[in-house]
Amino acid sequence: MAEIMMEIRGLTKRYGDHTVLENIDLDVKKGEVIAIIGPSGCGKSTFIRTLDLLEKPTAGHIMIDGEDLNDPKTNVDEILPRIGMVFQQFNLFSNMTIKRNITFAPVHHKLMNQQQADEKAMELLERIGLADKADAYPSQLSGGQKQRVAIARSLAMNPEIILFDEPTSALDPEMVGEVLNIMRELAEEGMTMIVVTHEMGFAREVANRVLFIDEKVIKEDGTPEEVFHHPKNERLKEFLSSVLH
Amino acid sequence: MKKKKLYLPVLLAVFMLVTALTGCGGSDSHKVTKAKDLPGARIGVQVGTTGDSFVTENYEKKKGTDIQRYDKGADAVQALKQGKIDTVVIDDQVAKAFAEKNPDIKILDEDLVVEQYATVFAKGNDELREKFNKGLAAIKADGTLDKITDTWINKKGKYHYKKKVKNGPKLVIASSIDFPPYESFDGKGDIVGFDVEMLYAVTDHMGVSVEIQNIQFDSIIAAVDAGKADIGVSGFTITEDRKKSIDFSDSYIDTAQVMLVKGSGSDGAASFAEKIHNNFVKDGRWHYLLRGLGITLLITFFAVILGILFGFLLAVIRVAYDKNGSLRFLNYLAKLYLTIVRGTPVMVQLLIIYYVVFASVNINKVFVAVVAFGLNSAAYVAEIIRSGIMSIDDGQFEAGKSLGLKFHTVMIYVILPQAFKNVLPALANEFISLLKETSISGYIGLSDLTRGGQTIQSLTYDALLPLGAVAIVYLVLVVGLSTLVGKLEKNLKKNER
Ligand SMILES: Nc1ncnc2c1ncn2[C@@H]1O[C@H](COP(=O)(O)OP(=O)(O)OP(=O)(O)O)[C@@H](O)[C@H]1O
Ligand SMILES: [Mg+2]
């Protein structure tokens, strides 16, 4: 049994009277690649953003190493750098070069000195095939290139888990592949990942667990085989037939 | 880019239009040859003087009378020469001085009111006032005052009183140095005149030194009242109205109000080269502009720094509240500050800071101007920077947070550099208008660029050349700065895209 790295209990998120997520429980094991699917507006982004405290949970616990992210007494500054996040819109720092985008946070957190960070950045850039863009600015890159850099930027922090919120939705179709390939490699290396995605192919092939969120809760939770080929929930069946055709 | 090329011709067109409207399009003239002609005439006066109150009291309500109030006697004379007004009502000695230098104007042989001049003291400052009166009595008794009167008023004799006590206890004197023969600048920039020598003689008797500050006539009483100056010496006539707010010394001279009108004599039309020489070269008058420019730049420079620092602080408080809901109370104060500063004229703020906030301290005026203009500019800078920050995509904040960076770290390294670049043109425009706004510094007695031009004007009775020169200096500065900013902007853009 792999060890549990994140334990989510009773997670609830409301905007005023409007409840988006209600009482969600989930254990994330080390090395797991979890794909989250569900209809638009069901709360996938909200869910994944609460795990990095970009949205403040209304109630519930997010436990990492026995510490609760949603407890005011917890020093979240020590935990948050261990959780990486990749956004649909990339969100690279526009005023920094590609290399500085990658080295800024690790150097700022004193995880490494500038020289080590530069070396690490070049290593990562080699790996995603963008070493020649080290001194370029984000506006000089294509969408697919930006998203690959965004992944490299979160990798530079040596995170224990990376959260992806629809990382390929803003890309032209011909660039989707280059980003998914890198994510596939990460999965194979054993990185723990939670990926909100519309790419059913990716969910089926790369993820080892698929969650279907609908009507404020996780309606179905299983292997890709179970979720895609033997769906039990009626809403999931409807959803699958609408996205797969 | 197109805008810039349009700038000059448009400016010239507007300039000519204004000149045409104010200079040549004067309303129907009305010949004044005696006091009976005053009702219905266009009458010029120096604001706050006896002439002003006399004319206002007696003629304001009369049909067709148009009273024009000028800051300086010289401005009124200028207007008379240009035919904008029919007569100027002013003190006879001052009128004589003007008539001497301007062959084309003359004094009508009819006194309007006779009055007495005295110096002014804050109410209740009896000790100083009595000492002054004693000194005055002494120079009347020993003939000194008569000799000074002969030199300056009757224009006979070469007697000049030289100040003897130059150190030790010092009195601050408020005077509007634009009122010859009572007080004016000589060619070297020294303050001279009847009042000045009278003051020197009296204060020598008192055993004290003096520092004369050049303050707009209608602000002198306020300055004395606020303790900014100990004595006001500026050809003040004793009136019941004034007695309500200040106390007068004994009178030191009697004068009358007379009417100046346009005469038949010619202006002795000087050639353009002569005029240039007279306005700028003679007696090194260009120094007024140069020194004024220095003060204008000094005020602008430090006001910009204060404006950026304080404006920045205000912006960050506002943004912290907008984005995080933190600093609620400070945000409230900041908003209040912005409303007040942006809702009142900078001129009023300058006067309040000088006469109210720093009322009881004798403080460097450049410092006062820097504080006033800096605090004013901060309000505009704050809103510019805030809008710059708010225009940056939230994703930049979120990316920072997801990397475990704190709000202020993201702010300093990611948001502000981008925001600054976006608002650079707006900021530069703010500072360019700040440069122009400092032209009101003369109101607290600073000799800035504009005031330098006005000083030359009061010496030469020529408006176009000194004021034109001032305008050109401002224009060159503004256009130069705009060009510089444009270049900087281009460089910043190149860096990133
Ligand atoms: N700041 C907010 N204030 C109020 N309601 C919000 C806010 N953010 C999200 N919501 C609501 O929460 C619900 C879930 O939104 P969310 O963005 O998580 O959906 P999603 O599953 O990611 O949808 P999509 O597939 O379109 O990205 C929506 O009904 C949305 O309107
Ligand atoms: Mg979403």
Short mmCIF file of N, CA and C in Angstrom, two decimals, chain A residues 13-164:
data_model
loop_
_atom_site.label_atom_id
_atom_site.label_comp_id
_atom_site.label_asym_id
_atom_site.label_seq_id
_atom_site.Cartn_x
_atom_site.Cartn_y
_atom_site.Cartn_z
N LYS A 13 -17.28 24.21 0.08
CA LYS A 13 -17.01 25.58 -0.39
C LYS A 13 -18.34 26.24 -0.80
N ARG A 14 -18.57 27.37 -0.22
CA ARG A 14 -19.79 28.13 -0.58
C ARG A 14 -19.38 29.53 -1.01
N TYR A 15 -20.13 30.07 -1.98
CA TYR A 15 -20.03 31.51 -2.27
C TYR A 15 -21.34 32.11 -1.81
N GLY A 16 -21.36 32.75 -0.69
CA GLY A 16 -22.61 33.26 -0.13
C GLY A 16 -23.55 32.09 0.15
N ASP A 17 -24.72 32.10 -0.49
CA ASP A 17 -25.69 31.01 -0.28
C ASP A 17 -25.44 29.85 -1.22
N HIS A 18 -24.59 30.10 -2.20
CA HIS A 18 -24.43 29.11 -3.27
C HIS A 18 -23.35 28.09 -2.89
N THR A 19 -23.79 26.84 -2.67
CA THR A 19 -22.83 25.80 -2.30
C THR A 19 -22.27 25.16 -3.56
N VAL A 20 -20.94 25.18 -3.69
CA VAL A 20 -20.32 24.59 -4.87
C VAL A 20 -19.83 23.18 -4.57
N LEU A 21 -19.25 22.98 -3.39
CA LEU A 21 -18.76 21.65 -3.00
C LEU A 21 -19.29 21.36 -1.60
N GLU A 22 -19.72 20.11 -1.40
CA GLU A 22 -20.34 19.79 -0.11
C GLU A 22 -19.69 18.55 0.47
N ASN A 23 -18.98 18.71 1.59
CA ASN A 23 -18.56 17.55 2.36
C ASN A 23 -17.76 16.52 1.57
N ILE A 24 -16.72 16.96 0.90
CA ILE A 24 -15.96 16.03 0.07
C ILE A 24 -14.86 15.35 0.87
N ASP A 25 -14.79 14.01 0.76
CA ASP A 25 -13.69 13.23 1.38
C ASP A 25 -12.86 12.64 0.26
N LEU A 26 -11.53 12.66 0.44
CA LEU A 26 -10.67 12.03 -0.59
C LEU A 26 -9.29 11.77 0.01
N ASP A 27 -8.74 10.58 -0.25
CA ASP A 27 -7.35 10.28 0.11
C ASP A 27 -6.54 10.25 -1.17
N VAL A 28 -5.42 11.01 -1.18
CA VAL A 28 -4.55 10.98 -2.36
C VAL A 28 -3.29 10.24 -1.96
N LYS A 29 -2.99 9.14 -2.71
CA LYS A 29 -1.79 8.38 -2.36
C LYS A 29 -0.61 8.90 -3.14
N LYS A 30 0.56 8.64 -2.59
CA LYS A 30 1.79 9.06 -3.25
C LYS A 30 1.90 8.36 -4.60
N GLY A 31 2.24 9.12 -5.64
CA GLY A 31 2.41 8.53 -6.96
C GLY A 31 1.13 8.38 -7.75
N GLU A 32 0.02 8.72 -7.13
CA GLU A 32 -1.24 8.60 -7.85
C GLU A 32 -1.38 9.71 -8.90
N VAL A 33 -1.99 9.36 -10.05
CA VAL A 33 -2.32 10.39 -11.05
C VAL A 33 -3.84 10.41 -11.15
N ILE A 34 -4.45 11.45 -10.59
CA ILE A 34 -5.90 11.52 -10.52
C ILE A 34 -6.43 12.49 -11.56
N ALA A 35 -7.34 12.01 -12.41
CA ALA A 35 -7.99 12.91 -13.37
C ALA A 35 -9.36 13.27 -12.81
N ILE A 36 -9.70 14.56 -12.90
CA ILE A 36 -11.02 14.98 -12.46
C ILE A 36 -11.82 15.43 -13.66
N ILE A 37 -13.00 14.78 -13.85
CA ILE A 37 -13.86 15.16 -14.97
C ILE A 37 -15.21 15.57 -14.42
N GLY A 38 -15.99 16.21 -15.26
CA GLY A 38 -17.32 16.62 -14.84
C GLY A 38 -17.82 17.75 -15.71
N PRO A 39 -19.13 17.98 -15.70
CA PRO A 39 -19.69 19.02 -16.55
C PRO A 39 -19.19 20.42 -16.17
N SER A 40 -19.29 21.31 -17.11
CA SER A 40 -18.83 22.69 -16.88
C SER A 40 -19.59 23.33 -15.72
N GLY A 41 -18.85 23.99 -14.86
CA GLY A 41 -19.49 24.69 -13.74
C GLY A 41 -19.78 23.81 -12.54
N CYS A 42 -19.32 22.54 -12.56
CA CYS A 42 -19.65 21.64 -11.45
C CYS A 42 -18.73 21.87 -10.26
N GLY A 43 -17.65 22.63 -10.42
CA GLY A 43 -16.79 22.93 -9.28
C GLY A 43 -15.43 22.27 -9.33
N LYS A 44 -14.99 21.80 -10.52
CA LYS A 44 -13.68 21.15 -10.63
C LYS A 44 -12.57 22.14 -10.28
N SER A 45 -12.64 23.33 -10.90
CA SER A 45 -11.59 24.32 -10.62
C SER A 45 -11.62 24.72 -9.16
N THR A 46 -12.83 24.96 -8.67
CA THR A 46 -12.94 25.37 -7.26
C THR A 46 -12.28 24.33 -6.37
N PHE A 47 -12.55 23.05 -6.64
CA PHE A 47 -11.99 22.00 -5.81
C PHE A 47 -10.46 22.04 -5.82
N ILE A 48 -9.89 22.05 -6.99
CA ILE A 48 -8.44 21.96 -7.08
C ILE A 48 -7.77 23.23 -6.51
N ARG A 49 -8.46 24.38 -6.66
CA ARG A 49 -7.89 25.63 -6.15
C ARG A 49 -7.95 25.71 -4.61
N THR A 50 -8.93 25.06 -4.01
CA THR A 50 -8.94 25.06 -2.54
C THR A 50 -7.74 24.29 -2.00
N LEU A 51 -7.25 23.28 -2.76
CA LEU A 51 -6.14 22.47 -2.26
C LEU A 51 -4.85 23.28 -2.17
N ASP A 52 -4.78 24.40 -2.91
CA ASP A 52 -3.60 25.25 -2.86
C ASP A 52 -3.93 26.58 -2.16
N LEU A 53 -5.10 26.59 -1.53
CA LEU A 53 -5.60 27.78 -0.81
C LEU A 53 -5.76 29.01 -1.70
N LEU A 54 -5.87 28.80 -3.03
CA LEU A 54 -6.20 29.95 -3.88
C LEU A 54 -7.65 30.34 -3.62
N GLU A 55 -8.47 29.37 -3.21
CA GLU A 55 -9.79 29.66 -2.67
C GLU A 55 -9.78 29.16 -1.23
N LYS A 56 -10.37 29.94 -0.35
CA LYS A 56 -10.41 29.54 1.06
C LYS A 56 -11.58 28.59 1.27
N PRO A 57 -11.33 27.36 1.76
CA PRO A 57 -12.45 26.44 2.00
C PRO A 57 -13.40 27.02 3.05
N THR A 58 -14.70 26.77 2.88
CA THR A 58 -15.65 27.25 3.88
C THR A 58 -15.57 26.36 5.13
N ALA A 59 -15.36 25.05 4.90
CA ALA A 59 -15.22 24.13 6.04
C ALA A 59 -14.44 22.91 5.59
N GLY A 60 -13.97 22.11 6.52
CA GLY A 60 -13.29 20.86 6.19
C GLY A 60 -11.80 20.93 6.47
N HIS A 61 -11.14 19.80 6.20
CA HIS A 61 -9.71 19.70 6.49
C HIS A 61 -8.95 19.24 5.26
N ILE A 62 -7.75 19.79 5.08
CA ILE A 62 -6.84 19.31 4.03
C ILE A 62 -5.55 18.96 4.75
N MET A 63 -5.34 17.65 5.00
CA MET A 63 -4.22 17.22 5.85
C MET A 63 -3.03 16.81 5.00
N ILE A 64 -1.88 17.38 5.31
CA ILE A 64 -0.62 16.96 4.69
C ILE A 64 0.38 16.74 5.82
N ASP A 65 0.96 15.57 5.90
CA ASP A 65 1.90 15.25 6.98
C ASP A 65 1.33 15.60 8.35
N GLY A 66 0.05 15.31 8.54
CA GLY A 66 -0.55 15.55 9.85
C GLY A 66 -0.88 17.00 10.14
N GLU A 67 -0.64 17.90 9.17
CA GLU A 67 -0.99 19.30 9.40
C GLU A 67 -2.16 19.70 8.50
N ASP A 68 -3.05 20.51 9.07
CA ASP A 68 -4.27 20.88 8.35
C ASP A 68 -4.11 22.25 7.70
N LEU A 69 -4.15 22.28 6.35
CA LEU A 69 -4.01 23.55 5.63
C LEU A 69 -5.10 24.55 5.98
N ASN A 70 -6.26 24.04 6.37
CA ASN A 70 -7.39 24.94 6.63
C ASN A 70 -7.51 25.29 8.11
N ASP A 71 -6.40 25.12 8.85
CA ASP A 71 -6.43 25.47 10.26
C ASP A 71 -5.61 26.75 10.43
N PRO A 72 -6.23 27.80 10.96
CA PRO A 72 -5.52 29.08 11.07
C PRO A 72 -4.20 28.96 11.84
N LYS A 73 -4.07 27.92 12.68
CA LYS A 73 -2.84 27.81 13.47
C LYS A 73 -1.68 27.22 12.67
N THR A 74 -2.01 26.57 11.56
CA THR A 74 -0.96 25.94 10.76
C THR A 74 -0.14 27.00 10.03
N ASN A 75 1.17 26.81 10.00
CA ASN A 75 2.02 27.72 9.23
C ASN A 75 2.03 27.26 7.77
N VAL A 76 1.08 27.82 6.98
CA VAL A 76 0.93 27.33 5.61
C VAL A 76 2.10 27.72 4.72
N ASP A 77 2.85 28.73 5.14
CA ASP A 77 3.99 29.15 4.32
C ASP A 77 5.01 28.04 4.12
N GLU A 78 5.01 27.08 5.05
CA GLU A 78 5.96 25.97 4.89
C GLU A 78 5.40 24.87 4.02
N ILE A 79 4.07 24.78 3.95
CA ILE A 79 3.46 23.69 3.20
C ILE A 79 3.21 24.06 1.74
N LEU A 80 2.73 25.30 1.53
CA LEU A 80 2.33 25.70 0.16
C LEU A 80 3.44 25.53 -0.88
N PRO A 81 4.71 25.84 -0.56
CA PRO A 81 5.73 25.65 -1.59
C PRO A 81 5.89 24.19 -2.03
N ARG A 82 5.36 23.26 -1.25
CA ARG A 82 5.49 21.83 -1.62
C ARG A 82 4.38 21.39 -2.55
N ILE A 83 3.40 22.26 -2.78
CA ILE A 83 2.30 21.96 -3.69
C ILE A 83 2.44 22.81 -4.94
N GLY A 84 2.61 22.16 -6.11
CA GLY A 84 2.75 22.92 -7.34
C GLY A 84 1.40 23.11 -8.01
N MET A 85 1.32 24.15 -8.86
CA MET A 85 0.05 24.39 -9.56
C MET A 85 0.34 24.85 -10.98
N VAL A 86 -0.39 24.27 -11.92
CA VAL A 86 -0.27 24.69 -13.32
C VAL A 86 -1.65 25.15 -13.78
N PHE A 87 -1.68 26.35 -14.37
CA PHE A 87 -2.96 26.99 -14.69
C PHE A 87 -3.31 26.86 -16.17
N GLN A 88 -4.60 26.98 -16.43
CA GLN A 88 -5.06 26.97 -17.81
C GLN A 88 -4.42 28.11 -18.61
N GLN A 89 -4.30 29.28 -17.96
CA GLN A 89 -3.75 30.46 -18.67
C GLN A 89 -2.25 30.64 -18.43
N PHE A 90 -1.55 29.62 -18.01
CA PHE A 90 -0.08 29.59 -17.81
C PHE A 90 0.40 30.51 -16.68
N ASN A 91 -0.01 31.78 -16.74
CA ASN A 91 0.37 32.73 -15.69
C ASN A 91 1.87 32.81 -15.44
N LEU A 92 2.65 32.79 -16.52
CA LEU A 92 4.08 33.06 -16.34
C LEU A 92 4.24 34.53 -15.97
N PHE A 93 5.27 34.84 -15.18
CA PHE A 93 5.51 36.24 -14.79
C PHE A 93 5.98 37.01 -16.03
N SER A 94 5.17 37.93 -16.53
CA SER A 94 5.50 38.55 -17.82
C SER A 94 6.72 39.44 -17.78
N ASN A 95 7.09 39.91 -16.59
CA ASN A 95 8.24 40.82 -16.52
C ASN A 95 9.56 40.09 -16.34
N MET A 96 9.53 38.75 -16.32
CA MET A 96 10.78 38.01 -16.10
C MET A 96 11.10 37.12 -17.31
N THR A 97 12.39 36.88 -17.51
CA THR A 97 12.77 35.95 -18.58
C THR A 97 12.31 34.55 -18.18
N ILE A 98 12.34 33.65 -19.16
CA ILE A 98 11.93 32.27 -18.91
C ILE A 98 12.77 31.68 -17.76
N LYS A 99 14.08 31.91 -17.83
CA LYS A 99 14.96 31.32 -16.81
C LYS A 99 14.61 31.89 -15.43
N ARG A 100 14.39 33.19 -15.37
CA ARG A 100 14.10 33.80 -14.07
C ARG A 100 12.74 33.34 -13.55
N ASN A 101 11.79 33.11 -14.44
CA ASN A 101 10.51 32.55 -14.03
C ASN A 101 10.72 31.26 -13.25
N ILE A 102 11.68 30.46 -13.75
CA ILE A 102 11.90 29.16 -13.12
C ILE A 102 12.72 29.27 -11.84
N THR A 103 13.71 30.18 -11.82
CA THR A 103 14.62 30.21 -10.67
C THR A 103 14.13 31.11 -9.54
N PHE A 104 13.20 32.03 -9.83
CA PHE A 104 12.87 33.05 -8.83
C PHE A 104 12.40 32.46 -7.50
N ALA A 105 11.39 31.57 -7.55
CA ALA A 105 10.82 31.06 -6.30
C ALA A 105 11.81 30.20 -5.50
N PRO A 106 12.47 29.21 -6.13
CA PRO A 106 13.41 28.40 -5.33
C PRO A 106 14.52 29.24 -4.69
N VAL A 107 15.01 30.25 -5.41
CA VAL A 107 16.06 31.09 -4.82
C VAL A 107 15.47 31.93 -3.69
N HIS A 108 14.27 32.44 -3.93
CA HIS A 108 13.63 33.27 -2.91
C HIS A 108 13.38 32.46 -1.63
N HIS A 109 13.00 31.19 -1.80
CA HIS A 109 12.76 30.34 -0.62
C HIS A 109 14.05 29.76 -0.07
N LYS A 110 15.19 30.13 -0.68
CA LYS A 110 16.50 29.64 -0.25
C LYS A 110 16.60 28.11 -0.33
N LEU A 111 15.87 27.51 -1.29
CA LEU A 111 16.02 26.08 -1.50
C LEU A 111 17.35 25.82 -2.18
N MET A 112 17.83 26.80 -2.93
CA MET A 112 19.13 26.70 -3.61
C MET A 112 19.65 28.11 -3.87
N ASN A 113 20.98 28.18 -4.16
CA ASN A 113 21.49 29.51 -4.52
C ASN A 113 21.27 29.76 -6.01
N GLN A 114 21.58 31.00 -6.46
CA GLN A 114 21.25 31.37 -7.84
C GLN A 114 21.92 30.44 -8.84
N GLN A 115 23.18 30.07 -8.53
CA GLN A 115 23.90 29.25 -9.50
C GLN A 115 23.28 27.87 -9.63
N GLN A 116 22.95 27.27 -8.47
CA GLN A 116 22.31 25.95 -8.50
C GLN A 116 20.97 26.05 -9.23
N ALA A 117 20.24 27.13 -8.94
CA ALA A 117 18.93 27.30 -9.55
C ALA A 117 19.06 27.45 -11.06
N ASP A 118 20.09 28.21 -11.49
CA ASP A 118 20.31 28.38 -12.92
C ASP A 118 20.60 27.04 -13.59
N GLU A 119 21.43 26.24 -12.92
CA GLU A 119 21.75 24.93 -13.49
C GLU A 119 20.51 24.07 -13.60
N LYS A 120 19.74 24.09 -12.52
CA LYS A 120 18.51 23.29 -12.51
C LYS A 120 17.56 23.77 -13.60
N ALA A 121 17.47 25.11 -13.77
CA ALA A 121 16.57 25.67 -14.78
C ALA A 121 16.99 25.20 -16.17
N MET A 122 18.33 25.21 -16.44
CA MET A 122 18.79 24.78 -17.75
C MET A 122 18.50 23.31 -17.98
N GLU A 123 18.67 22.51 -16.92
CA GLU A 123 18.35 21.08 -17.00
C GLU A 123 16.89 20.88 -17.40
N LEU A 124 16.01 21.61 -16.68
CA LEU A 124 14.58 21.48 -16.94
C LEU A 124 14.24 21.96 -18.35
N LEU A 125 14.90 23.06 -18.77
CA LEU A 125 14.61 23.60 -20.10
C LEU A 125 15.08 22.64 -21.18
N GLU A 126 16.24 21.98 -20.97
CA GLU A 126 16.71 20.93 -21.90
C GLU A 126 15.63 19.87 -22.04
N ARG A 127 15.13 19.51 -20.89
CA ARG A 127 14.19 18.40 -20.84
C ARG A 127 12.91 18.72 -21.61
N ILE A 128 12.42 19.96 -21.51
CA ILE A 128 11.19 20.29 -22.23
C ILE A 128 11.52 20.86 -23.61
N GLY A 129 12.82 20.82 -23.98
CA GLY A 129 13.21 21.22 -25.34
C GLY A 129 13.17 22.71 -25.58
N LEU A 130 13.37 23.52 -24.54
CA LEU A 130 13.30 24.97 -24.74
C LEU A 130 14.55 25.70 -24.23
N ALA A 131 15.69 24.98 -24.22
CA ALA A 131 16.91 25.59 -23.68
C ALA A 131 17.25 26.89 -24.41
N ASP A 132 16.93 26.96 -25.69
CA ASP A 132 17.28 28.17 -26.45
C ASP A 132 16.41 29.37 -26.09
N LYS A 133 15.35 29.16 -25.32
CA LYS A 133 14.45 30.26 -24.96
C LYS A 133 14.74 30.81 -23.56
N ALA A 134 15.83 30.36 -22.95
CA ALA A 134 16.10 30.72 -21.56
C ALA A 134 16.02 32.22 -21.31
N ASP A 135 16.50 33.03 -22.28
CA ASP A 135 16.54 34.47 -22.05
C ASP A 135 15.41 35.23 -22.73
N ALA A 136 14.48 34.47 -23.29
CA ALA A 136 13.33 35.12 -23.92
C ALA A 136 12.32 35.50 -22.84
N TYR A 137 11.36 36.34 -23.24
CA TYR A 137 10.28 36.70 -22.32
C TYR A 137 9.02 35.92 -22.71
N PRO A 138 8.12 35.68 -21.76
CA PRO A 138 6.93 34.86 -22.02
C PRO A 138 6.18 35.28 -23.28
N SER A 139 6.11 36.61 -23.54
CA SER A 139 5.32 37.04 -24.69
C SER A 139 5.92 36.58 -26.02
N GLN A 140 7.16 36.09 -25.98
CA GLN A 140 7.78 35.64 -27.23
C GLN A 140 7.56 34.15 -27.49
N LEU A 141 6.80 33.49 -26.59
CA LEU A 141 6.59 32.04 -26.71
C LEU A 141 5.17 31.71 -27.17
N SER A 142 5.02 30.51 -27.78
CA SER A 142 3.68 30.04 -28.13
C SER A 142 3.01 29.51 -26.86
N GLY A 143 1.70 29.27 -26.96
CA GLY A 143 0.96 28.78 -25.80
C GLY A 143 1.52 27.47 -25.27
N GLY A 144 1.81 26.53 -26.18
CA GLY A 144 2.32 25.23 -25.75
C GLY A 144 3.66 25.38 -25.05
N GLN A 145 4.51 26.27 -25.60
CA GLN A 145 5.83 26.51 -24.97
C GLN A 145 5.66 27.12 -23.59
N LYS A 146 4.71 28.08 -23.48
CA LYS A 146 4.50 28.71 -22.18
C LYS A 146 4.06 27.67 -21.15
N GLN A 147 3.16 26.77 -21.57
CA GLN A 147 2.66 25.81 -20.60
C GLN A 147 3.76 24.84 -20.18
N ARG A 148 4.67 24.50 -21.11
CA ARG A 148 5.77 23.62 -20.74
C ARG A 148 6.68 24.33 -19.73
N VAL A 149 6.89 25.65 -19.95
CA VAL A 149 7.71 26.40 -18.99
C VAL A 149 7.01 26.46 -17.63
N ALA A 150 5.69 26.63 -17.66
CA ALA A 150 4.95 26.70 -16.40
C ALA A 150 5.13 25.40 -15.61
N ILE A 151 5.13 24.29 -16.33
CA ILE A 151 5.35 23.00 -15.65
C ILE A 151 6.77 22.96 -15.08
N ALA A 152 7.73 23.39 -15.89
CA ALA A 152 9.12 23.41 -15.41
C ALA A 152 9.25 24.31 -14.19
N ARG A 153 8.53 25.44 -14.20
CA ARG A 153 8.60 26.37 -13.07
C ARG A 153 8.12 25.69 -11.79
N SER A 154 7.03 24.91 -11.89
CA SER A 154 6.58 24.30 -10.64
C SER A 154 7.48 23.12 -10.26
N LEU A 155 8.09 22.47 -11.26
CA LEU A 155 9.02 21.37 -10.94
C LEU A 155 10.27 21.88 -10.21
N ALA A 156 10.69 23.10 -10.52
CA ALA A 156 11.91 23.64 -9.92
C ALA A 156 11.81 23.72 -8.41
N MET A 157 10.59 23.75 -7.89
CA MET A 157 10.40 23.82 -6.44
C MET A 157 10.46 22.43 -5.80
N ASN A 158 10.71 21.39 -6.60
CA ASN A 158 10.67 20.01 -6.12
C ASN A 158 9.39 19.70 -5.33
N PRO A 159 8.23 19.92 -5.96
CA PRO A 159 6.98 19.74 -5.22
C PRO A 159 6.69 18.26 -4.97
N GLU A 160 5.85 18.01 -3.96
CA GLU A 160 5.45 16.63 -3.69
C GLU A 160 4.22 16.26 -4.48
N ILE A 161 3.49 17.30 -4.91
CA ILE A 161 2.28 17.07 -5.70
C ILE A 161 2.10 18.26 -6.63
N ILE A 162 1.60 17.99 -7.83
CA ILE A 162 1.32 19.11 -8.74
C ILE A 162 -0.15 19.06 -9.13
N LEU A 163 -0.81 20.21 -9.03
CA LEU A 163 -2.21 20.32 -9.40
C LEU A 163 -2.29 20.98 -10.77
N PHE A 164 -3.10 20.41 -11.66
CA PHE A 164 -3.25 21.00 -13.00
C PHE A 164 -4.72 21.38 -13.20
#
